[in-house]
C-alpha atoms as a printed R data frame, in Angstrom:
    type eleno elety resid chain resno       x       y      z
1   ATOM     1    CA   UNK     A     1 -44.200 -16.189 42.759
2   ATOM     2    CA   UNK     A     2 -41.568 -18.684 42.603
3   ATOM     3    CA   UNK     A     3 -38.578 -17.860 45.070
4   ATOM     4    CA   UNK     A     4 -35.299 -19.282 44.039
5   ATOM     5    CA   UNK     A     5 -34.183 -19.128 47.569
6   ATOM     6    CA   UNK     A     6 -36.830 -21.599 48.991
7   ATOM     7    CA   UNK     A     7 -36.215 -24.019 45.900
8   ATOM     8    CA   UNK     A     8 -32.648 -23.974 46.633
9   ATOM     9    CA   UNK     A     9 -33.094 -24.454 50.335
10  ATOM    10    CA   UNK     A    10 -35.458 -27.469 49.742
11  ATOM    11    CA   UNK     A    11 -32.951 -29.067 47.372
12  ATOM    12    CA   UNK     A    12 -30.083 -28.588 50.288
13  ATOM    13    CA   UNK     A    13 -32.335 -29.994 52.961
14  ATOM    14    CA   UNK     A    14 -33.227 -32.859 51.004
15  ATOM    15    CA   UNK     A    15 -29.616 -33.737 50.150
16  ATOM    16    CA   UNK     A    16 -28.535 -33.424 53.954
17  ATOM    17    CA   UNK     A    17 -31.417 -35.480 54.894
18  ATOM    18    CA   UNK     A    18 -30.845 -38.125 52.327
19  ATOM    19    CA   UNK     A    19 -27.060 -38.265 53.802
20  ATOM    20    CA   UNK     A    20 -28.623 -38.755 57.150
21  ATOM    21    CA   UNK     A    21 -26.702 -35.778 58.466
22  ATOM    22    CA   UNK     A    22 -27.826 -33.109 60.919
23  ATOM    23    CA   UNK     A    23 -27.787 -29.404 60.684
24  ATOM    24    CA   UNK     A    24 -25.261 -29.161 63.054
25  ATOM    25    CA   UNK     A    25 -22.869 -31.845 61.463
26  ATOM    26    CA   UNK     A    26 -23.136 -29.921 58.039
27  ATOM    27    CA   UNK     A    27 -23.044 -26.324 59.644
28  ATOM    28    CA   UNK     A    28 -19.738 -27.387 61.478
29  ATOM    29    CA   UNK     A    29 -18.105 -28.793 58.329
30  ATOM    30    CA   UNK     A    30 -19.146 -25.695 56.167
31  ATOM    31    CA   UNK     A    31 -18.136 -23.136 58.867
32  ATOM    32    CA   UNK     A    32 -21.562 -21.791 58.978
33  ATOM    33    CA   UNK     A    33 -23.838 -21.080 61.921
34  ATOM    34    CA   UNK     A    34 -26.396 -23.490 62.715
35  ATOM    35    CA   UNK     A    35 -29.038 -20.940 62.498
36  ATOM    36    CA   UNK     A    36 -28.056 -19.223 59.232
37  ATOM    37    CA   UNK     A    37 -27.887 -22.708 57.556
38  ATOM    38    CA   UNK     A    38 -31.274 -23.358 58.841
39  ATOM    39    CA   UNK     A    39 -32.648 -20.512 57.489
40  ATOM    40    CA   UNK     A    40 -31.147 -21.023 54.130
41  ATOM    41    CA   UNK     A    41 -32.671 -24.271 54.070
42  ATOM    42    CA   UNK     A    42 -36.116 -22.750 54.957
43  ATOM    43    CA   UNK     A    43 -35.533 -20.426 51.938
44  ATOM    44    CA   UNK     A    44 -35.536 -17.333 54.276
45  ATOM    45    CA   UNK     A    45 -32.060 -16.269 53.692
46  ATOM    46    CA   UNK     A    46 -30.341 -15.551 50.265
47  ATOM    47    CA   UNK     A    47 -27.112 -17.689 50.164
48  ATOM    48    CA   UNK     A    48 -24.125 -16.054 48.619
49  ATOM    49    CA   UNK     A    49 -22.121 -18.120 46.134
50  ATOM    50    CA   UNK     A    50 -19.328 -18.411 48.693
51  ATOM    51    CA   UNK     A    51 -21.606 -19.980 51.292
52  ATOM    52    CA   UNK     A    52 -23.203 -22.285 48.765
53  ATOM    53    CA   UNK     A    53 -19.622 -23.451 47.772
54  ATOM    54    CA   UNK     A    54 -19.076 -24.177 51.536
55  ATOM    55    CA   UNK     A    55 -22.380 -25.942 52.065
56  ATOM    56    CA   UNK     A    56 -21.747 -28.004 48.674
57  ATOM    57    CA   UNK     A    57 -18.298 -29.080 50.003
58  ATOM    58    CA   UNK     A    58 -19.660 -29.988 53.371
59  ATOM    59    CA   UNK     A    59 -22.211 -32.319 51.376
60  ATOM    60    CA   UNK     A    60 -19.764 -33.409 49.145
61  ATOM    61    CA   UNK     A    61 -21.889 -32.176 46.276
62  ATOM    62    CA   UNK     A    62 -20.918 -30.457 43.106
63  ATOM    63    CA   UNK     A    63 -22.501 -27.004 42.978
64  ATOM    64    CA   UNK     A    64 -23.732 -27.934 39.265
65  ATOM    65    CA   UNK     A    65 -25.471 -30.662 40.669
66  ATOM    66    CA   UNK     A    66 -27.141 -28.541 43.308
67  ATOM    67    CA   UNK     A    67 -27.829 -26.094 40.516
68  ATOM    68    CA   UNK     A    68 -29.132 -28.617 38.091
69  ATOM    69    CA   UNK     A    69 -31.510 -30.041 40.749
70  ATOM    70    CA   UNK     A    70 -32.731 -26.611 41.420
71  ATOM    71    CA   UNK     A    71 -33.279 -25.930 37.875
72  ATOM    72    CA   UNK     A    72 -35.463 -29.043 37.267
73  ATOM    73    CA   UNK     A    73 -37.635 -27.857 40.452
74  ATOM    74    CA   UNK     A    74 -37.800 -24.510 38.906
75  ATOM    75    CA   UNK     A    75 -38.980 -25.878 35.637
76  ATOM    76    CA   UNK     A    76 -41.617 -28.016 37.598
77  ATOM    77    CA   UNK     A    77 -42.851 -24.990 39.604
78  ATOM    78    CA   UNK     A    78 -42.916 -22.851 36.371
79  ATOM    79    CA   UNK     A    79 -45.101 -25.652 34.455
80  ATOM    80    CA   UNK     A    80 -47.455 -25.803 37.712
81  ATOM    81    CA   UNK     A    81 -47.833 -21.896 37.732
82  ATOM    82    CA   UNK     A    82 -48.567 -21.915 34.115
83  ATOM    83    CA   UNK     A    83 -51.175 -24.788 34.579
84  ATOM    84    CA   UNK     A    84 -52.911 -22.743 37.404
85  ATOM    85    CA   UNK     A    85 -52.879 -19.612 35.216
86  ATOM    86    CA   UNK     A    86 -53.774 -21.096 32.123
87  ATOM    87    CA   UNK     A    87 -50.922 -19.295 30.437
88  ATOM    88    CA   UNK     A    88 -47.848 -20.871 28.843
89  ATOM    89    CA   UNK     A    89 -44.491 -19.575 29.949
90  ATOM    90    CA   UNK     A    90 -41.775 -18.528 27.676
91  ATOM    91    CA   UNK     A    91 -39.300 -21.670 26.967
92  ATOM    92    CA   UNK     A    92 -36.535 -19.325 26.636
93  ATOM    93    CA   UNK     A    93 -35.741 -20.367 22.873
94  ATOM    94    CA   UNK     A    94 -33.119 -17.994 21.533
95  ATOM    95    CA   UNK     A    95 -34.319 -16.271 18.608
96  ATOM    96    CA   UNK     A    96 -33.458 -18.156 15.102
97  ATOM    97    CA   UNK     A    97 -33.657 -21.529 17.050
98  ATOM    98    CA   UNK     A    98 -36.510 -23.802 16.841
99  ATOM    99    CA   UNK     A    99 -37.739 -25.623 20.130
100 ATOM   100    CA   UNK     A   100 -36.677 -28.857 18.574
101 ATOM   101    CA   UNK     A   101 -32.928 -27.296 18.588
102 ATOM   102    CA   UNK     A   102 -33.086 -26.191 22.178
103 ATOM   103    CA   UNK     A   103 -30.543 -28.519 24.019
104 ATOM   104    CA   UNK     A   104 -32.253 -30.212 27.257
105 ATOM   105    CA   UNK     A   105 -30.152 -31.713 29.845
106 ATOM   106    CA   UNK     A   106 -32.915 -33.751 31.906
107 ATOM   107    CA   UNK     A   107 -36.024 -33.853 29.744
108 ATOM   108    CA   UNK     A   108 -39.359 -34.837 31.669
109 ATOM   109    CA   UNK     A   109 -42.377 -36.165 29.917
110 ATOM   110    CA   UNK     A   110 -45.418 -34.956 31.739
111 ATOM   111    CA   UNK     A   111 -48.138 -37.205 31.230
112 ATOM   112    CA   UNK     A   112 -50.811 -35.100 33.157
113 ATOM   113    CA   UNK     A   113 -51.262 -31.912 35.225
114 ATOM   114    CA   UNK     A   114 -54.045 -31.866 37.850
115 ATOM   115    CA   UNK     A   115 -54.957 -28.505 39.633
116 ATOM   116    CA   UNK     A   116 -56.237 -28.700 43.157
117 ATOM   117    CA   UNK     A   117 -58.275 -25.724 44.829
118 ATOM   118    CA   UNK     A   118 -55.486 -25.456 47.599
119 ATOM   119    CA   UNK     A   119 -52.807 -24.096 45.001
120 ATOM   120    CA   UNK     A   120 -51.297 -27.449 44.787
121 ATOM   121    CA   UNK     A   121 -50.709 -28.878 41.339
122 ATOM   122    CA   UNK     A   122 -49.906 -32.465 40.889
123 ATOM   123    CA   UNK     A   123 -47.542 -32.906 37.774
124 ATOM   124    CA   UNK     A   124 -47.312 -36.660 36.876
125 ATOM   125    CA   UNK     A   125 -44.219 -37.783 35.095
126 ATOM   126    CA   UNK     A   126 -43.677 -41.386 33.963
127 ATOM   127    CA   UNK     A   127 -42.156 -42.811 37.100
128 ATOM   128    CA   UNK     A   128 -43.242 -40.332 39.850
129 ATOM   129    CA   UNK     A   129 -45.948 -37.812 41.105
130 ATOM   130    CA   UNK     A   130 -44.449 -34.316 42.336
131 ATOM   131    CA   UNK     A   131 -46.548 -31.894 44.163
132 ATOM   132    CA   UNK     A   132 -45.578 -28.405 43.647
133 ATOM   133    CA   UNK     A   133 -46.913 -25.423 45.818
134 ATOM   134    CA   UNK     A   134 -47.468 -22.096 43.994
135 ATOM   135    CA   UNK     A   135 -46.177 -19.445 46.345
């Protein structure tokens, strides 16, 4: 099962680390306890929209950018999960619209999907390989 809170926490941690900032710095700036921010980053706590807004402000990150990155991660995780279960997930195309008419913000062309026995799936896109762990 894919947990949104884990994906959200992974993206927040990656953004913080990319900026070279500590949990202490971000928690102080966001006015959130260090322990709680740590739990959010580890996917152990569900963050409210108010808390996410405070963390995004502290990271100088737009909430829409955070959600876009989480959405991309979720799409990859769903693809990996469908590859391991040999089923195709619903693409969420509204009735009456073809797949070609579905708007795509950040299309990813997958060149290969490889399943390993340890529940890790490698999805190779043109410029990178991404490991996704199916929970």
